[in-house]
Amino acid sequence: PKRFFITRRNNARNTGNNPELEAFFTGLGWGVVDVAELTFAQEIQLFAQADAFCGLMGSGLTNAVFCRPDCAVIAIMHDYWTDSVTEWILKVVGITRYNLQAYPTNKCRHLHVDLDQLKRQLQSVGLL
């Protein structure tokens, strides 16, 4: 897919409402991809052809290094997480359509993504 949501089906740092997120993006016509199920070559190809992607801050977003500068990136992060690596990669690649939103995390390190806020994130980079 040219637009996709990076899911983490078997990861402890997943969202508390991952099924809702997957349904949200599927409803927009986006793909849902678990990059852990791809080969490295498949990851490179997926991100090199991407128009836009969304995912939780972490290793999946570092694949932006393979993107074109016109790709849009929506990052979701835990309120305790800091990551300057992804932002550095985006600057090096030249990606300017980028939005990062932190969501509150419970004591089990799970976050609940507010779908209305997510819609605003998508609007901020021209994806809705």
PDB file of C-alpha atoms in Angstrom:
ATOM      1  CA  PRO A   1       0.000   0.000   0.000  1.00  0.00           C
ATOM      2  CA  LYS A   2       1.058   3.605  -0.620  1.00  0.00           C
ATOM      3  CA  ARG A   3      -0.529   4.703   2.686  1.00  0.00           C
ATOM      4  CA  PHE A   4      -0.393   2.463   5.717  1.00  0.00           C
ATOM      5  CA  PHE A   5      -0.552   2.152   9.477  1.00  0.00           C
ATOM      6  CA  ILE A   6       2.296   0.295  11.180  1.00  0.00           C
ATOM      7  CA  THR A   7       0.770  -2.065  13.713  1.00  0.00           C
ATOM      8  CA  ARG A   8       2.483  -3.989  16.503  1.00  0.00           C
ATOM      9  CA  ARG A   9       0.395  -7.096  16.939  1.00  0.00           C
ATOM     10  CA  ASN A  10       2.828  -8.928  19.238  1.00  0.00           C
ATOM     11  CA  ASN A  11       4.445  -6.096  21.151  1.00  0.00           C
ATOM     12  CA  ALA A  12       4.093  -5.097  24.793  1.00  0.00           C
ATOM     13  CA  ARG A  13       4.334  -1.395  23.851  1.00  0.00           C
ATOM     14  CA  ASN A  14       1.223  -1.533  21.694  1.00  0.00           C
ATOM     15  CA  THR A  15      -1.768   0.767  22.025  1.00  0.00           C
ATOM     16  CA  GLY A  16      -4.706  -0.146  24.208  1.00  0.00           C
ATOM     17  CA  ASN A  17      -7.069   0.345  21.278  1.00  0.00           C
ATOM     18  CA  ASN A  18      -5.083  -1.202  18.436  1.00  0.00           C
ATOM     19  CA  PRO A  19      -8.107  -2.968  16.845  1.00  0.00           C
ATOM     20  CA  GLU A  20      -9.901   0.404  16.682  1.00  0.00           C
ATOM     21  CA  LEU A  21      -6.830   2.016  15.104  1.00  0.00           C
ATOM     22  CA  GLU A  22      -6.545  -0.718  12.503  1.00  0.00           C
ATOM     23  CA  ALA A  23     -10.271  -0.360  11.676  1.00  0.00           C
ATOM     24  CA  PHE A  24      -9.900   3.440  11.500  1.00  0.00           C
ATOM     25  CA  PHE A  25      -7.108   3.235   8.931  1.00  0.00           C
ATOM     26  CA  THR A  26      -8.771   0.427   6.989  1.00  0.00           C
ATOM     27  CA  GLY A  27     -11.855   2.647   6.767  1.00  0.00           C
ATOM     28  CA  LEU A  28      -9.686   5.363   5.201  1.00  0.00           C
ATOM     29  CA  GLY A  29      -8.462   2.879   2.601  1.00  0.00           C
ATOM     30  CA  TRP A  30      -5.007   2.601   4.171  1.00  0.00           C
ATOM     31  CA  GLY A  31      -3.154  -0.675   4.564  1.00  0.00           C
ATOM     32  CA  VAL A  32      -2.270  -2.132   7.940  1.00  0.00           C
ATOM     33  CA  VAL A  33       1.262  -3.545   8.089  1.00  0.00           C
ATOM     34  CA  ASP A  34       3.207  -5.346  10.800  1.00  0.00           C
ATOM     35  CA  VAL A  35       6.788  -4.721   9.681  1.00  0.00           C
ATOM     36  CA  ALA A  36       7.972  -7.570  11.929  1.00  0.00           C
ATOM     37  CA  GLU A  37       6.402  -9.904   9.354  1.00  0.00           C
ATOM     38  CA  LEU A  38       8.394  -8.439   6.438  1.00  0.00           C
ATOM     39  CA  THR A  39      11.855  -9.180   5.170  1.00  0.00           C
ATOM     40  CA  PHE A  40      14.314  -6.305   5.203  1.00  0.00           C
ATOM     41  CA  ALA A  41      14.020  -5.992   1.405  1.00  0.00           C
ATOM     42  CA  GLN A  42      10.215  -5.819   1.696  1.00  0.00           C
ATOM     43  CA  GLU A  43      10.498  -3.070   4.330  1.00  0.00           C
ATOM     44  CA  ILE A  44      12.770  -1.012   2.088  1.00  0.00           C
ATOM     45  CA  GLN A  45      10.395  -1.398  -0.868  1.00  0.00           C
ATOM     46  CA  LEU A  46       7.305  -0.570   1.233  1.00  0.00           C
ATOM     47  CA  PHE A  47       8.747   2.643   2.645  1.00  0.00           C
ATOM     48  CA  ALA A  48      10.427   3.712  -0.607  1.00  0.00           C
ATOM     49  CA  GLN A  49       7.018   3.642  -2.321  1.00  0.00           C
ATOM     50  CA  ALA A  50       5.043   5.195   0.565  1.00  0.00           C
ATOM     51  CA  ASP A  51       3.007   8.367   0.167  1.00  0.00           C
ATOM     52  CA  ALA A  52       2.178   8.404   3.895  1.00  0.00           C
ATOM     53  CA  PHE A  53       2.398   6.235   6.970  1.00  0.00           C
ATOM     54  CA  CYS A  54       1.468   6.342  10.634  1.00  0.00           C
ATOM     55  CA  GLY A  55       2.889   4.396  13.537  1.00  0.00           C
ATOM     56  CA  LEU A  56       4.049   4.344  17.099  1.00  0.00           C
ATOM     57  CA  MET A  57       7.365   5.995  17.802  1.00  0.00           C
ATOM     58  CA  GLY A  58      10.092   3.396  17.664  1.00  0.00           C
ATOM     59  CA  SER A  59      12.019   1.214  15.271  1.00  0.00           C
ATOM     60  CA  GLY A  60       9.204   1.022  12.702  1.00  0.00           C
ATOM     61  CA  LEU A  61       9.382   4.764  12.128  1.00  0.00           C
ATOM     62  CA  THR A  62      13.115   4.665  11.517  1.00  0.00           C
ATOM     63  CA  ASN A  63      12.244   3.085   8.173  1.00  0.00           C
ATOM     64  CA  ALA A  64      11.518   6.659   7.084  1.00  0.00           C
ATOM     65  CA  VAL A  65      15.173   6.644   6.056  1.00  0.00           C
ATOM     66  CA  PHE A  66      13.982   4.813   2.909  1.00  0.00           C
ATOM     67  CA  CYS A  67      11.156   7.284   2.107  1.00  0.00           C
ATOM     68  CA  ARG A  68      10.977  10.038  -0.469  1.00  0.00           C
ATOM     69  CA  PRO A  69      10.941  13.633   0.838  1.00  0.00           C
ATOM     70  CA  ASP A  70       7.275  14.073  -0.169  1.00  0.00           C
ATOM     71  CA  CYS A  71       6.121  11.248   2.125  1.00  0.00           C
ATOM     72  CA  ALA A  72       3.925  12.296   5.068  1.00  0.00           C
ATOM     73  CA  VAL A  73       4.652  10.814   8.495  1.00  0.00           C
ATOM     74  CA  ILE A  74       2.253  10.672  11.437  1.00  0.00           C
ATOM     75  CA  ALA A  75       3.921   9.624  14.689  1.00  0.00           C
ATOM     76  CA  ILE A  76       2.119   8.440  17.800  1.00  0.00           C
ATOM     77  CA  MET A  77       4.089   8.295  21.009  1.00  0.00           C
ATOM     78  CA  HIS A  78       3.763   7.453  24.671  1.00  0.00           C
ATOM     79  CA  ASP A  79       3.870  10.457  26.977  1.00  0.00           C
ATOM     80  CA  TYR A  80       7.045   9.124  28.609  1.00  0.00           C
ATOM     81  CA  TRP A  81       8.949   8.478  25.364  1.00  0.00           C
ATOM     82  CA  THR A  82      11.497  10.777  23.819  1.00  0.00           C
ATOM     83  CA  ASP A  83      13.039  10.035  20.459  1.00  0.00           C
ATOM     84  CA  SER A  84      15.208  12.443  18.562  1.00  0.00           C
ATOM     85  CA  VAL A  85      16.437   9.725  16.167  1.00  0.00           C
ATOM     86  CA  THR A  86      13.243   9.720  14.086  1.00  0.00           C
ATOM     87  CA  GLU A  87      13.185  13.492  13.825  1.00  0.00           C
ATOM     88  CA  TRP A  88      16.850  13.482  12.767  1.00  0.00           C
ATOM     89  CA  ILE A  89      16.091  10.883  10.060  1.00  0.00           C
ATOM     90  CA  LEU A  90      13.168  12.973   8.793  1.00  0.00           C
ATOM     91  CA  LYS A  91      15.396  16.048   8.523  1.00  0.00           C
ATOM     92  CA  VAL A  92      18.126  14.141   6.685  1.00  0.00           C
ATOM     93  CA  VAL A  93      15.596  12.655   4.234  1.00  0.00           C
ATOM     94  CA  GLY A  94      13.922  16.059   3.817  1.00  0.00           C
ATOM     95  CA  ILE A  95      10.461  15.034   5.009  1.00  0.00           C
ATOM     96  CA  THR A  96       8.535  18.129   6.052  1.00  0.00           C
ATOM     97  CA  ARG A  97       4.993  16.742   6.296  1.00  0.00           C
ATOM     98  CA  TYR A  98       5.319  15.386   9.814  1.00  0.00           C
ATOM     99  CA  ASN A  99       3.113  15.422  12.890  1.00  0.00           C
ATOM    100  CA  LEU A 100       3.892  13.971  16.317  1.00  0.00           C
ATOM    101  CA  GLN A 101       1.313  13.548  19.070  1.00  0.00           C
ATOM    102  CA  ALA A 102       1.935  12.207  22.581  1.00  0.00           C
ATOM    103  CA  TYR A 103      -0.889  10.320  24.272  1.00  0.00           C
ATOM    104  CA  PRO A 104      -1.262   9.620  28.009  1.00  0.00           C
ATOM    105  CA  THR A 105       0.027   6.233  29.121  1.00  0.00           C
ATOM    106  CA  ASN A 106      -1.361   4.050  31.898  1.00  0.00           C
ATOM    107  CA  LYS A 107       0.747   2.238  34.500  1.00  0.00           C
ATOM    108  CA  CYS A 108       1.081  -0.752  32.166  1.00  0.00           C
ATOM    109  CA  ARG A 109       2.713   1.492  29.546  1.00  0.00           C
ATOM    110  CA  HIS A 110      -0.281   1.293  27.235  1.00  0.00           C
ATOM    111  CA  LEU A 111      -1.743   4.322  25.560  1.00  0.00           C
ATOM    112  CA  HIS A 112      -5.174   4.944  24.125  1.00  0.00           C
ATOM    113  CA  VAL A 113      -5.129   6.883  20.863  1.00  0.00           C
ATOM    114  CA  ASP A 114      -7.913   9.443  20.665  1.00  0.00           C
ATOM    115  CA  LEU A 115      -9.317   8.982  17.148  1.00  0.00           C
ATOM    116  CA  ASP A 116     -10.526  12.598  16.967  1.00  0.00           C
ATOM    117  CA  GLN A 117      -7.008  13.807  17.774  1.00  0.00           C
ATOM    118  CA  LEU A 118      -5.645  11.373  15.202  1.00  0.00           C
ATOM    119  CA  LYS A 119      -7.990  12.869  12.582  1.00  0.00           C
ATOM    120  CA  ARG A 120      -6.588  16.308  13.430  1.00  0.00           C
ATOM    121  CA  GLN A 121      -3.047  14.932  13.016  1.00  0.00           C
ATOM    122  CA  LEU A 122      -3.931  13.595   9.576  1.00  0.00           C
ATOM    123  CA  GLN A 123      -5.543  16.907   8.615  1.00  0.00           C
ATOM    124  CA  SER A 124      -2.448  18.835   9.732  1.00  0.00           C
ATOM    125  CA  VAL A 125      -0.367  17.227   6.967  1.00  0.00           C
ATOM    126  CA  GLY A 126      -3.105  17.221   4.318  1.00  0.00           C
ATOM    127  CA  LEU A 127      -4.122  13.561   4.494  1.00  0.00           C
ATOM    128  CA  LEU A 128      -7.861  14.096   5.148  1.00  0.00           C
TER     129      LEU A 128
END
